[in-house]
JSON list of C-alpha atoms in Angstrom, two decimals:
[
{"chain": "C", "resi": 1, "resn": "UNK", "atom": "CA", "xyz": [-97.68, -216.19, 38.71]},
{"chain": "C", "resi": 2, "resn": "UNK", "atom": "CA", "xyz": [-95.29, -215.71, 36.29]},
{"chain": "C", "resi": 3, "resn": "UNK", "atom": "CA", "xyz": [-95.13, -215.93, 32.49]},
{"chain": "C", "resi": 4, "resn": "UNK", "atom": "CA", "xyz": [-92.37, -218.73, 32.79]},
{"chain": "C", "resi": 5, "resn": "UNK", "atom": "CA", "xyz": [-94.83, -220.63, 35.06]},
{"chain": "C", "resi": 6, "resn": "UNK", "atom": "CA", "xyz": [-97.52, -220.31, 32.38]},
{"chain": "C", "resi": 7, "resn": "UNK", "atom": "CA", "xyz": [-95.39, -222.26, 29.90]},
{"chain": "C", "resi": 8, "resn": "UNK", "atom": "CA", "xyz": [-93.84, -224.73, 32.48]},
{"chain": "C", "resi": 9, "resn": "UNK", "atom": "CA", "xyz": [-97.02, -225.92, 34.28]},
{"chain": "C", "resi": 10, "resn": "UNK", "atom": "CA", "xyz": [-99.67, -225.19, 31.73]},
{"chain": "C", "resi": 11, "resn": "UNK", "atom": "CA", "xyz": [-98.03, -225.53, 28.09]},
{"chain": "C", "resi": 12, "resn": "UNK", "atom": "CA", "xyz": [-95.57, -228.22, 28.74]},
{"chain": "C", "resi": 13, "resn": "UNK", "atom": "CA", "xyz": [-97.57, -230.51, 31.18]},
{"chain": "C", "resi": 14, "resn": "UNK", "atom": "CA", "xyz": [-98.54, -233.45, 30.40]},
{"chain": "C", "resi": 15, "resn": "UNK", "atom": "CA", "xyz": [-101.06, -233.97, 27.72]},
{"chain": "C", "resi": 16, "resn": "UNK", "atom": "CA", "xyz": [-101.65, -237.82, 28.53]},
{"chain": "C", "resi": 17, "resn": "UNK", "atom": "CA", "xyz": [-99.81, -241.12, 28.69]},
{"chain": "C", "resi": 18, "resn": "UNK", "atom": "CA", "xyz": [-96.76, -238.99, 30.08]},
{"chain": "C", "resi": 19, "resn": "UNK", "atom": "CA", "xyz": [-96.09, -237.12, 26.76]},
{"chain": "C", "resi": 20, "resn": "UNK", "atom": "CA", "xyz": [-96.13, -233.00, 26.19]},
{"chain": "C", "resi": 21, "resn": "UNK", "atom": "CA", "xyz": [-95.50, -230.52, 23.82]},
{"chain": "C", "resi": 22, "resn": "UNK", "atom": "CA", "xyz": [-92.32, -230.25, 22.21]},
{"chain": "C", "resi": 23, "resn": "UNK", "atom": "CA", "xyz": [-91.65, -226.65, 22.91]},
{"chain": "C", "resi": 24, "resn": "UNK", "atom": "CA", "xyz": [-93.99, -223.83, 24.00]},
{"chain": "C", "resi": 25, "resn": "UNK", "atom": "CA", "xyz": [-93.65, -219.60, 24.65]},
{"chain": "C", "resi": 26, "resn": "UNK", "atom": "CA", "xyz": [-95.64, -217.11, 25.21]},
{"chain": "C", "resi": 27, "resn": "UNK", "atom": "CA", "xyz": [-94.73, -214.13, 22.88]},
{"chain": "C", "resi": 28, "resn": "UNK", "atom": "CA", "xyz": [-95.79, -210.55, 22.89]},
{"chain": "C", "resi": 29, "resn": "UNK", "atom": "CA", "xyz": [-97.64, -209.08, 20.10]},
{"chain": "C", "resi": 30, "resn": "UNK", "atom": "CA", "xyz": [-94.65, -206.83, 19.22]},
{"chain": "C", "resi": 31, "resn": "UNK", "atom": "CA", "xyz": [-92.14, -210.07, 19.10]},
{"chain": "C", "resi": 32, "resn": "UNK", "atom": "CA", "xyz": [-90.53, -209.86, 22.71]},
{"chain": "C", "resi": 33, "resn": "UNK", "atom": "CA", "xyz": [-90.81, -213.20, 24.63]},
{"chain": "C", "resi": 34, "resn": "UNK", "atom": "CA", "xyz": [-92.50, -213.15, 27.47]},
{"chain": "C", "resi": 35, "resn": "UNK", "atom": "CA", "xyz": [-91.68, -216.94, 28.66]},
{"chain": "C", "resi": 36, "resn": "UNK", "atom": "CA", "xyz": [-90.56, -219.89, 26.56]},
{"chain": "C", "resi": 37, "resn": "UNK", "atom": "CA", "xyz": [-89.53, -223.77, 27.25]},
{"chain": "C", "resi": 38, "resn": "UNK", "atom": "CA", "xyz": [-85.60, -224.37, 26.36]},
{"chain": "C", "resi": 39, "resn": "UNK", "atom": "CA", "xyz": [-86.39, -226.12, 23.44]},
{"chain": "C", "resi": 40, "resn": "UNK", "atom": "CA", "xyz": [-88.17, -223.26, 21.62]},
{"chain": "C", "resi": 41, "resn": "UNK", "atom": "CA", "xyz": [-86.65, -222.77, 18.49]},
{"chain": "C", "resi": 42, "resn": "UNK", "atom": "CA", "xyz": [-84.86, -219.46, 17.84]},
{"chain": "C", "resi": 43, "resn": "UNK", "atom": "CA", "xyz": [-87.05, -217.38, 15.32]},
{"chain": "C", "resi": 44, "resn": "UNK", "atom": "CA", "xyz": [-86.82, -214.08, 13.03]},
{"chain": "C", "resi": 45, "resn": "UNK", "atom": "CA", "xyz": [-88.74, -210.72, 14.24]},
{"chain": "C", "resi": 46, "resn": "UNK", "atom": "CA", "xyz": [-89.59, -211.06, 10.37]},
{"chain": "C", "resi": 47, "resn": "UNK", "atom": "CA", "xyz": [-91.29, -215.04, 10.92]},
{"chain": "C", "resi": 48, "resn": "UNK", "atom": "CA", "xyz": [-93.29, -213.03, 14.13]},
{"chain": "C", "resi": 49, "resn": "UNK", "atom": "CA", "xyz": [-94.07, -210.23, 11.92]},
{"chain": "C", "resi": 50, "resn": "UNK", "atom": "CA", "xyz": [-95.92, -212.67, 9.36]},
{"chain": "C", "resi": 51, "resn": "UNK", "atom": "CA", "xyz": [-97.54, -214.38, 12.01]},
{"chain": "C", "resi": 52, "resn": "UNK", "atom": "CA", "xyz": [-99.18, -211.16, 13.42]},
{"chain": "C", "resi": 53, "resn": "UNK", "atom": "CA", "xyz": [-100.36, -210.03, 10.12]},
{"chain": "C", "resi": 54, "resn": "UNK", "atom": "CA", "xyz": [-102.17, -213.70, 9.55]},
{"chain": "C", "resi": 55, "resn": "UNK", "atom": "CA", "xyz": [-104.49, -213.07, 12.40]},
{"chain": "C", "resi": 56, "resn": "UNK", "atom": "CA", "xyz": [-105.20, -209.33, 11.14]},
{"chain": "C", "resi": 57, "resn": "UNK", "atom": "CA", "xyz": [-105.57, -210.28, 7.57]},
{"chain": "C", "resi": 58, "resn": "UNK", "atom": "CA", "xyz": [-106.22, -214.54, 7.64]},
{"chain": "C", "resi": 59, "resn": "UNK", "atom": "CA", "xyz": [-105.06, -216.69, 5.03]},
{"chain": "C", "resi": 60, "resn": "UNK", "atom": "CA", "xyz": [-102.12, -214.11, 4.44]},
{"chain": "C", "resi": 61, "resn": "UNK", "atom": "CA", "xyz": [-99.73, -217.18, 5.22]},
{"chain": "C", "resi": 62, "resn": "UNK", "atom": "CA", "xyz": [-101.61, -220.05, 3.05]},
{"chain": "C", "resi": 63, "resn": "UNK", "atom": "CA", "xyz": [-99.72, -219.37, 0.11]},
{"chain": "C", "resi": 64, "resn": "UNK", "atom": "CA", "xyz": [-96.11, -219.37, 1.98]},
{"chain": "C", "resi": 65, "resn": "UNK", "atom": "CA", "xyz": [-96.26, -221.43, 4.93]},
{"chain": "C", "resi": 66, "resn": "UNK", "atom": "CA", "xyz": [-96.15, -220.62, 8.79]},
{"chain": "C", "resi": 67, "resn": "UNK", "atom": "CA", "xyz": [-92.37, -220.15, 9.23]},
{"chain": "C", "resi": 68, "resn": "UNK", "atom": "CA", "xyz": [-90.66, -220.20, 13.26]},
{"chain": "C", "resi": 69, "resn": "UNK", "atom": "CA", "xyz": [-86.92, -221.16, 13.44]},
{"chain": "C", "resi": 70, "resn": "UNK", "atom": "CA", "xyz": [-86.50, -221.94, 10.37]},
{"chain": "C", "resi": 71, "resn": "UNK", "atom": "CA", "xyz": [-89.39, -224.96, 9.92]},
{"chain": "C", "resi": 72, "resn": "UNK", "atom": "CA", "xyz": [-92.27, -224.47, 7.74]},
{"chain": "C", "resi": 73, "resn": "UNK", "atom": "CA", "xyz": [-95.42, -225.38, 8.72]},
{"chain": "C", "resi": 74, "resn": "UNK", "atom": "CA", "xyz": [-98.50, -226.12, 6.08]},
{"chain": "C", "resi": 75, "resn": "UNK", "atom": "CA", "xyz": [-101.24, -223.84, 7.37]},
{"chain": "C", "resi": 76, "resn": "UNK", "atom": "CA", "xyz": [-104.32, -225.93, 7.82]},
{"chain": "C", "resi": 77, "resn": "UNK", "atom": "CA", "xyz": [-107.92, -225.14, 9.23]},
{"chain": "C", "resi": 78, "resn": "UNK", "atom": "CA", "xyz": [-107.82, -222.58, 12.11]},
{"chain": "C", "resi": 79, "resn": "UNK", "atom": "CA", "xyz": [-110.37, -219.56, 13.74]},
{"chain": "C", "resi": 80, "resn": "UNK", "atom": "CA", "xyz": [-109.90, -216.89, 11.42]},
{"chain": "C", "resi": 81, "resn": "UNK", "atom": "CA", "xyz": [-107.78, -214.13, 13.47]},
{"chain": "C", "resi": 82, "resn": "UNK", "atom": "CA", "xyz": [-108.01, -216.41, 16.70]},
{"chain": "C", "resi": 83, "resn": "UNK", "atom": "CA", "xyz": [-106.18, -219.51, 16.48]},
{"chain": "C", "resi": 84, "resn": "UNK", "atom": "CA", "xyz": [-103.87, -220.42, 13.64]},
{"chain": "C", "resi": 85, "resn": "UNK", "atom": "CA", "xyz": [-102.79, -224.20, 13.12]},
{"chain": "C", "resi": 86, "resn": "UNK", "atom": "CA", "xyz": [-99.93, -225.55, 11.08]},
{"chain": "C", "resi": 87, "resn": "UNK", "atom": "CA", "xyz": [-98.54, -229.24, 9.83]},
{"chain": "C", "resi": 88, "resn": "UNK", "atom": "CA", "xyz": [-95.23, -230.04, 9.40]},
{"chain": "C", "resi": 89, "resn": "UNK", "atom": "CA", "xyz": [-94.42, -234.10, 8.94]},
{"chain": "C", "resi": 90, "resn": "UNK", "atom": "CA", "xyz": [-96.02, -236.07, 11.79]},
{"chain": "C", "resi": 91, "resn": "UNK", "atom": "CA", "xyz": [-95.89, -233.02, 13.63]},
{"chain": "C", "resi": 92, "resn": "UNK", "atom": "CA", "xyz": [-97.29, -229.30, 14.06]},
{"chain": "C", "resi": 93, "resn": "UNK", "atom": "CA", "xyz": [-97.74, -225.88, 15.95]},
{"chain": "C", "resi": 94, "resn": "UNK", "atom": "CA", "xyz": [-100.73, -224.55, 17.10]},
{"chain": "C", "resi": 95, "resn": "UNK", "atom": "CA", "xyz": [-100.64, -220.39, 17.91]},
{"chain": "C", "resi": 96, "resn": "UNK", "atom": "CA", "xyz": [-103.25, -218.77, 19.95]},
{"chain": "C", "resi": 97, "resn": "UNK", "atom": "CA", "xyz": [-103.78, -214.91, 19.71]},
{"chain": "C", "resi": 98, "resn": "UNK", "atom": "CA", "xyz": [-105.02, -213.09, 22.88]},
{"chain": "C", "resi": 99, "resn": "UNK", "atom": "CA", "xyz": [-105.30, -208.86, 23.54]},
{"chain": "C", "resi": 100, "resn": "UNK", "atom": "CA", "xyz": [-101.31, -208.86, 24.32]},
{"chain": "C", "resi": 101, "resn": "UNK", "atom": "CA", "xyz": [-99.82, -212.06, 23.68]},
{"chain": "C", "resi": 102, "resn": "UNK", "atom": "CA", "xyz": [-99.69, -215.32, 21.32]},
{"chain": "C", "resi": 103, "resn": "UNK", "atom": "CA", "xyz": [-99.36, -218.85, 22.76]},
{"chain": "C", "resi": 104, "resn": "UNK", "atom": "CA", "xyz": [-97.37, -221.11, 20.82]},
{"chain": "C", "resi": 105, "resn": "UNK", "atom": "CA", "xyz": [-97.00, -225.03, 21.24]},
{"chain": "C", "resi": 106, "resn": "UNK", "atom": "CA", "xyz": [-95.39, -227.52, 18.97]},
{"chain": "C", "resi": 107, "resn": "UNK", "atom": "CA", "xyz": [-95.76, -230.58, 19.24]},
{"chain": "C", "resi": 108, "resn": "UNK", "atom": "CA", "xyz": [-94.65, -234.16, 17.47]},
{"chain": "C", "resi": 109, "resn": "UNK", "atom": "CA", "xyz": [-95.86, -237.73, 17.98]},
{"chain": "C", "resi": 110, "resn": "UNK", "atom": "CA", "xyz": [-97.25, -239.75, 19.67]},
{"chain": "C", "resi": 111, "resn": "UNK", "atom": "CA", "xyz": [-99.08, -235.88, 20.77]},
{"chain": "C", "resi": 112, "resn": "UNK", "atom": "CA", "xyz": [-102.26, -235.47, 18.53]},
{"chain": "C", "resi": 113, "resn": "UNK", "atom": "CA", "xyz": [-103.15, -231.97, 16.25]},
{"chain": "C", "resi": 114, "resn": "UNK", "atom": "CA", "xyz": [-105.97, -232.09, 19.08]},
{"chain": "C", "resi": 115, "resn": "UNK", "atom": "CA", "xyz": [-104.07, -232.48, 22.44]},
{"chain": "C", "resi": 116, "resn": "UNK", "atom": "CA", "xyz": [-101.48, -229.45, 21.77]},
{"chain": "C", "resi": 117, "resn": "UNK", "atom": "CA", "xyz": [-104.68, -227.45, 20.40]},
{"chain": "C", "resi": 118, "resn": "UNK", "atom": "CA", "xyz": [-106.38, -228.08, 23.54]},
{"chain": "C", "resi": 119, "resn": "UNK", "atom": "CA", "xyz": [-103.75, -227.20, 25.82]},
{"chain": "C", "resi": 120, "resn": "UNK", "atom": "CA", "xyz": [-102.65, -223.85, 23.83]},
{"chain": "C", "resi": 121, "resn": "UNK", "atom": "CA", "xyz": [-106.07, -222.80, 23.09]},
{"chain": "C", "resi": 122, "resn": "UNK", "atom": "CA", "xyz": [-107.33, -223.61, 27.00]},
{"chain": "C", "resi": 123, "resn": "UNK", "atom": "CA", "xyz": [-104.67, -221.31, 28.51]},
{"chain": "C", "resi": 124, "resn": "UNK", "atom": "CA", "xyz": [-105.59, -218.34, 25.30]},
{"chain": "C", "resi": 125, "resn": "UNK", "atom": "CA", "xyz": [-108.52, -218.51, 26.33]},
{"chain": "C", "resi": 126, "resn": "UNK", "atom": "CA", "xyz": [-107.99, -218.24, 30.41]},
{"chain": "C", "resi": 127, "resn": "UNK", "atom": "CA", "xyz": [-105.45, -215.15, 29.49]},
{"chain": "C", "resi": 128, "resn": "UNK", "atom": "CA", "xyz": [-107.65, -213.68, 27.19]},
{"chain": "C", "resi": 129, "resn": "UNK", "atom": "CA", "xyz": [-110.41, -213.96, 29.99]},
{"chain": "C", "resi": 130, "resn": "UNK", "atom": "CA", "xyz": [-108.25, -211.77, 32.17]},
{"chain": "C", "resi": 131, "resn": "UNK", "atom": "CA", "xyz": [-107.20, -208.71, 29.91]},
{"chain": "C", "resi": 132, "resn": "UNK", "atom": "CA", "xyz": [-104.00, -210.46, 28.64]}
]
């Protein structure tokens, strides 16, 4: 299967009453994407970069923000060095961390903080299952 399947089928499917993430990827520890939905937002190695070092050393973004494309996300309650969750409006993004990869999904109403965590944390999990 390939990566861009991941994010079509799994990432942006739907989440209930016809609705699904906002935008999605899969992106490689070292910042390379590996498979994203159009609508992903164009980010800085340096936004990636911070990410990374939030799961290595957690609550290193808490003071700052999450920043991707631009948007800054309020950090709120994650799994330290496993899943990091941020709130922006009536929206969010949830990032998963597995051996190789993250999985991102943003999301904005009517989809919950709980139906994007669900579907990005369910496929971390699977890939982290498998080596990935």
């Amino acid at each position: 299967m390939s990566w861009q399947t991941y994010v079509d089928e799994h990432l942006m499917c739907d989440v209930g009453d016809g609705h699904t993430l906002t935008s999605a990827a899969i992106i490689g520890h070292d910042g390379s994407v590996w498979a994203k939905s159009s609508s992903f937002p164009n980010f800085k190695p340096e936004e990636i970069t911070a990410i990374i070092k939030d799961f290595d050393e957690p609550g290193s973004l808490a003071p700052t923000g999450l920043h991707l494309g631009g948007a800054k996300y309020m950090v709120i309650q994650g799994e330290a060095g496993a899943v990091i969750r941020g709130k922006k409006g009536t929206g969010g993004i949830t990032v998963k961390k597995t051996d190789q990869a993250m999985i991102f999904g943003i999301y904005d109403e009517p989809v919950t903080p709980g139906q994007c965590n669900m579907v990005v944390e369910r496929l971390g999990d699977y890939l982290a299952e498998q080596g990935l």
